Amino acid sequence: GAVGKSAQIGSHTWSPDAMEGPTPVSALIHAATMVTAGVFMIARCSPLFEYPPTALIVITSAGATTSFLAATTGILQNDLKRVIAYSTCSQLGYMIFACGISNYSVSVFHLMNHAFFKALLFLSAGSVIHAMSDEQDMRKMGGLASSFPFTYAMMP
């Protein structure tokens, strides 16, 4: 349920592969709707996880492991959209980790912030990809500051 929906370790492989679609669709899937549902479900069902102590340990372990492995895998990627997808998996791991330590308000706050900034990041990446004649390989994107100064200034 929640682990598969929020692309946690073991069921995270669908998330980067979903980046083959158009950039606005990727932004919708990865920022606002699909992946956030699992985190919200865990936060919403928080009273159920407070009674059995092993449930929180499993949630914390899954979140921490996903966060570390997704960030490490994202560093090794060359495709711009896949890097952002692995970044999303890593951030979702942080949110699940926060739920695992019973800090649900922090998790939902991070969820809302993530939905906003990741959607903007996907749209900015789409602008760069479009300007580069649909090139997604980051190894071929050197010197973007001189080529696209406005887009460069808007990227974080």
PDB file of C-alpha atoms in Angstrom:
ATOM      1  CA  GLY A   1       0.000   0.000   0.000  1.00  0.00           C
ATOM      2  CA  ALA A   2       1.819   3.011   1.337  1.00  0.00           C
ATOM      3  CA  VAL A   3       5.310   1.679   0.670  1.00  0.00           C
ATOM      4  CA  GLY A   4       4.590   0.985  -2.987  1.00  0.00           C
ATOM      5  CA  LYS A   5       2.679   4.208  -3.493  1.00  0.00           C
ATOM      6  CA  SER A   6       5.432   6.373  -2.031  1.00  0.00           C
ATOM      7  CA  ALA A   7       8.227   4.513  -3.858  1.00  0.00           C
ATOM      8  CA  GLN A   8      10.043   3.159  -0.818  1.00  0.00           C
ATOM      9  CA  ILE A   9      12.850   0.621  -0.905  1.00  0.00           C
ATOM     10  CA  GLY A  10      11.877  -2.591  -2.639  1.00  0.00           C
ATOM     11  CA  SER A  11       9.104  -1.010  -4.670  1.00  0.00           C
ATOM     12  CA  HIS A  12      10.850   2.131  -5.847  1.00  0.00           C
ATOM     13  CA  THR A  13      11.834   1.004  -9.330  1.00  0.00           C
ATOM     14  CA  TRP A  14       8.647   2.258 -10.996  1.00  0.00           C
ATOM     15  CA  SER A  15       9.314   5.864 -10.047  1.00  0.00           C
ATOM     16  CA  PRO A  16      12.333   6.713 -12.259  1.00  0.00           C
ATOM     17  CA  ASP A  17      10.879   4.676 -15.112  1.00  0.00           C
ATOM     18  CA  ALA A  18       7.739   6.835 -15.049  1.00  0.00           C
ATOM     19  CA  MET A  19       9.865   9.768 -16.221  1.00  0.00           C
ATOM     20  CA  GLU A  20       9.557   8.746 -19.857  1.00  0.00           C
ATOM     21  CA  GLY A  21       6.346  10.759 -20.103  1.00  0.00           C
ATOM     22  CA  PRO A  22       6.071  14.476 -20.855  1.00  0.00           C
ATOM     23  CA  THR A  23       7.477  16.829 -18.223  1.00  0.00           C
ATOM     24  CA  PRO A  24       4.140  18.287 -16.989  1.00  0.00           C
ATOM     25  CA  VAL A  25       2.824  14.762 -16.441  1.00  0.00           C
ATOM     26  CA  SER A  26       6.024  13.864 -14.580  1.00  0.00           C
ATOM     27  CA  ALA A  27       5.601  16.941 -12.410  1.00  0.00           C
ATOM     28  CA  LEU A  28       2.040  15.954 -11.585  1.00  0.00           C
ATOM     29  CA  ILE A  29       2.927  12.347 -10.759  1.00  0.00           C
ATOM     30  CA  HIS A  30       6.056  13.068  -8.753  1.00  0.00           C
ATOM     31  CA  ALA A  31       5.140  16.252  -6.976  1.00  0.00           C
ATOM     32  CA  ALA A  32       1.492  16.420  -6.177  1.00  0.00           C
ATOM     33  CA  THR A  33      -0.536  13.256  -6.546  1.00  0.00           C
ATOM     34  CA  MET A  34       0.839   9.773  -6.904  1.00  0.00           C
ATOM     35  CA  VAL A  35       3.840   9.495  -4.611  1.00  0.00           C
ATOM     36  CA  THR A  36       2.498  11.763  -1.882  1.00  0.00           C
ATOM     37  CA  ALA A  37      -0.521   9.541  -1.247  1.00  0.00           C
ATOM     38  CA  GLY A  38       1.525   6.920   0.622  1.00  0.00           C
ATOM     39  CA  VAL A  39       3.046   9.433   3.018  1.00  0.00           C
ATOM     40  CA  PHE A  40      -0.331  11.049   3.647  1.00  0.00           C
ATOM     41  CA  MET A  41      -1.886   7.623   4.262  1.00  0.00           C
ATOM     42  CA  ILE A  42       0.713   6.778   6.909  1.00  0.00           C
ATOM     43  CA  ALA A  43       0.266  10.175   8.572  1.00  0.00           C
ATOM     44  CA  ARG A  44      -3.515   9.841   8.462  1.00  0.00           C
ATOM     45  CA  CYS A  45      -3.435   6.354  10.003  1.00  0.00           C
ATOM     46  CA  SER A  46      -0.922   7.391  12.661  1.00  0.00           C
ATOM     47  CA  PRO A  47      -2.933   6.106  15.663  1.00  0.00           C
ATOM     48  CA  LEU A  48      -2.705   2.590  14.236  1.00  0.00           C
ATOM     49  CA  PHE A  49       1.095   2.739  14.179  1.00  0.00           C
ATOM     50  CA  GLU A  50       1.535   4.046  17.716  1.00  0.00           C
ATOM     51  CA  TYR A  51       0.424   0.886  19.523  1.00  0.00           C
ATOM     52  CA  PRO A  52       2.663  -1.830  18.047  1.00  0.00           C
ATOM     53  CA  PRO A  53       6.263  -0.667  18.644  1.00  0.00           C
ATOM     54  CA  THR A  54       7.714  -2.744  15.816  1.00  0.00           C
ATOM     55  CA  ALA A  55       5.559  -0.935  13.244  1.00  0.00           C
ATOM     56  CA  LEU A  56       7.357   2.349  13.864  1.00  0.00           C
ATOM     57  CA  ILE A  57      10.734   0.615  13.722  1.00  0.00           C
ATOM     58  CA  VAL A  58       9.871  -0.895  10.325  1.00  0.00           C
ATOM     59  CA  ILE A  59       8.630   2.469   9.009  1.00  0.00           C
ATOM     60  CA  THR A  60      11.728   4.281  10.290  1.00  0.00           C
ATOM     61  CA  SER A  61      14.062   1.682   8.790  1.00  0.00           C
ATOM     62  CA  ALA A  62      12.302   1.758   5.417  1.00  0.00           C
ATOM     63  CA  GLY A  63      12.428   5.554   5.296  1.00  0.00           C
ATOM     64  CA  ALA A  64      16.085   5.814   6.285  1.00  0.00           C
ATOM     65  CA  THR A  65      17.172   3.081   3.874  1.00  0.00           C
ATOM     66  CA  THR A  66      15.189   4.557   0.988  1.00  0.00           C
ATOM     67  CA  SER A  67      16.511   8.024   1.656  1.00  0.00           C
ATOM     68  CA  PHE A  68      20.133   6.906   1.594  1.00  0.00           C
ATOM     69  CA  LEU A  69      19.947   4.475  -1.328  1.00  0.00           C
ATOM     70  CA  ALA A  70      17.838   6.736  -3.554  1.00  0.00           C
ATOM     71  CA  ALA A  71      20.174   9.681  -3.009  1.00  0.00           C
ATOM     72  CA  THR A  72      23.196   7.499  -3.727  1.00  0.00           C
ATOM     73  CA  THR A  73      21.625   6.074  -6.881  1.00  0.00           C
ATOM     74  CA  GLY A  74      20.541   9.529  -8.046  1.00  0.00           C
ATOM     75  CA  ILE A  75      24.121  10.778  -7.941  1.00  0.00           C
ATOM     76  CA  LEU A  76      25.137   8.071 -10.425  1.00  0.00           C
ATOM     77  CA  GLN A  77      22.495   8.942 -13.039  1.00  0.00           C
ATOM     78  CA  ASN A  78      23.096  11.031 -16.168  1.00  0.00           C
ATOM     79  CA  ASP A  79      19.500  11.621 -17.261  1.00  0.00           C
ATOM     80  CA  LEU A  80      18.130  14.870 -15.800  1.00  0.00           C
ATOM     81  CA  LYS A  81      14.610  13.585 -15.173  1.00  0.00           C
ATOM     82  CA  ARG A  82      15.866  10.382 -13.551  1.00  0.00           C
ATOM     83  CA  VAL A  83      18.040  12.398 -11.166  1.00  0.00           C
ATOM     84  CA  ILE A  84      14.998  14.406 -10.132  1.00  0.00           C
ATOM     85  CA  ALA A  85      12.961  11.192  -9.771  1.00  0.00           C
ATOM     86  CA  TYR A  86      15.558   9.645  -7.461  1.00  0.00           C
ATOM     87  CA  SER A  87      15.641  12.919  -5.547  1.00  0.00           C
ATOM     88  CA  THR A  88      11.892  12.567  -5.066  1.00  0.00           C
ATOM     89  CA  CYS A  89      12.359   9.001  -3.772  1.00  0.00           C
ATOM     90  CA  SER A  90      14.978  10.256  -1.348  1.00  0.00           C
ATOM     91  CA  GLN A  91      12.749  13.051  -0.079  1.00  0.00           C
ATOM     92  CA  LEU A  92       9.884  10.604   0.356  1.00  0.00           C
ATOM     93  CA  GLY A  93      12.241   8.493   2.443  1.00  0.00           C
ATOM     94  CA  TYR A  94      12.782  11.485   4.728  1.00  0.00           C
ATOM     95  CA  MET A  95       9.015  11.918   5.041  1.00  0.00           C
ATOM     96  CA  ILE A  96       8.490   8.240   5.869  1.00  0.00           C
ATOM     97  CA  PHE A  97      11.364   8.443   8.355  1.00  0.00           C
ATOM     98  CA  ALA A  98       9.647  11.398  10.057  1.00  0.00           C
ATOM     99  CA  CYS A  99       6.460   9.334  10.316  1.00  0.00           C
ATOM    100  CA  GLY A 100       8.479   6.472  11.788  1.00  0.00           C
ATOM    101  CA  ILE A 101       9.733   8.662  14.618  1.00  0.00           C
ATOM    102  CA  SER A 102       6.136   9.838  15.227  1.00  0.00           C
ATOM    103  CA  ASN A 103       6.720  13.324  13.876  1.00  0.00           C
ATOM    104  CA  TYR A 104       3.722  13.380  11.555  1.00  0.00           C
ATOM    105  CA  SER A 105       3.321  17.157  11.379  1.00  0.00           C
ATOM    106  CA  VAL A 106       6.884  17.564  10.108  1.00  0.00           C
ATOM    107  CA  SER A 107       6.271  14.855   7.531  1.00  0.00           C
ATOM    108  CA  VAL A 108       3.116  16.517   6.179  1.00  0.00           C
ATOM    109  CA  PHE A 109       4.809  19.945   6.207  1.00  0.00           C
ATOM    110  CA  HIS A 110       7.705  18.519   4.181  1.00  0.00           C
ATOM    111  CA  LEU A 111       5.150  16.868   1.887  1.00  0.00           C
ATOM    112  CA  MET A 112       3.497  20.213   1.109  1.00  0.00           C
ATOM    113  CA  ASN A 113       6.809  21.997   0.564  1.00  0.00           C
ATOM    114  CA  HIS A 114       8.078  19.148  -1.586  1.00  0.00           C
ATOM    115  CA  ALA A 115       4.978  19.215  -3.793  1.00  0.00           C
ATOM    116  CA  PHE A 116       5.545  22.897  -4.476  1.00  0.00           C
ATOM    117  CA  PHE A 117       9.288  22.967  -5.112  1.00  0.00           C
ATOM    118  CA  LYS A 118       9.484  19.665  -6.994  1.00  0.00           C
ATOM    119  CA  ALA A 119       6.742  20.710  -9.414  1.00  0.00           C
ATOM    120  CA  LEU A 120       8.663  23.913 -10.116  1.00  0.00           C
ATOM    121  CA  LEU A 121      11.898  21.954 -10.506  1.00  0.00           C
ATOM    122  CA  PHE A 122      10.307  19.571 -13.024  1.00  0.00           C
ATOM    123  CA  LEU A 123       8.921  22.469 -15.035  1.00  0.00           C
ATOM    124  CA  SER A 124      12.317  24.209 -14.984  1.00  0.00           C
ATOM    125  CA  ALA A 125      13.981  20.990 -16.102  1.00  0.00           C
ATOM    126  CA  GLY A 126      11.419  20.715 -18.884  1.00  0.00           C
ATOM    127  CA  SER A 127      12.317  24.230 -19.985  1.00  0.00           C
ATOM    128  CA  VAL A 128      15.998  23.308 -20.127  1.00  0.00           C
ATOM    129  CA  ILE A 129      15.291  20.041 -21.965  1.00  0.00           C
ATOM    130  CA  HIS A 130      13.127  21.864 -24.503  1.00  0.00           C
ATOM    131  CA  ALA A 131      15.757  24.557 -25.041  1.00  0.00           C
ATOM    132  CA  MET A 132      18.439  21.881 -25.511  1.00  0.00           C
ATOM    133  CA  SER A 133      16.457  20.260 -28.376  1.00  0.00           C
ATOM    134  CA  ASP A 134      15.071  17.471 -26.158  1.00  0.00           C
ATOM    135  CA  GLU A 135      18.484  16.489 -24.774  1.00  0.00           C
ATOM    136  CA  GLN A 136      18.210  14.931 -21.286  1.00  0.00           C
ATOM    137  CA  ASP A 137      21.814  13.809 -20.806  1.00  0.00           C
ATOM    138  CA  MET A 138      23.375  16.119 -18.222  1.00  0.00           C
ATOM    139  CA  ARG A 139      26.870  15.437 -19.537  1.00  0.00           C
ATOM    140  CA  LYS A 140      25.949  17.467 -22.624  1.00  0.00           C
ATOM    141  CA  MET A 141      24.482  20.411 -20.716  1.00  0.00           C
ATOM    142  CA  GLY A 142      27.636  22.277 -19.748  1.00  0.00           C
ATOM    143  CA  GLY A 143      27.604  26.060 -19.737  1.00  0.00           C
ATOM    144  CA  LEU A 144      23.884  26.584 -19.203  1.00  0.00           C
ATOM    145  CA  ALA A 145      24.554  29.839 -17.352  1.00  0.00           C
ATOM    146  CA  SER A 146      25.821  31.499 -20.503  1.00  0.00           C
ATOM    147  CA  SER A 147      23.322  29.816 -22.843  1.00  0.00           C
ATOM    148  CA  PHE A 148      20.162  30.381 -20.768  1.00  0.00           C
ATOM    149  CA  PRO A 149      20.856  33.099 -18.190  1.00  0.00           C
ATOM    150  CA  PHE A 150      17.220  33.615 -17.122  1.00  0.00           C
ATOM    151  CA  THR A 151      16.538  29.897 -16.655  1.00  0.00           C
ATOM    152  CA  TYR A 152      19.848  29.538 -14.837  1.00  0.00           C
ATOM    153  CA  ALA A 153      18.898  32.362 -12.468  1.00  0.00           C
ATOM    154  CA  MET A 154      15.537  30.729 -11.726  1.00  0.00           C
ATOM    155  CA  MET A 155      16.986  27.287 -10.928  1.00  0.00           C
ATOM    156  CA  PRO A 156      17.861  26.677  -7.259  1.00  0.00           C
TER     157      PRO A 156
END
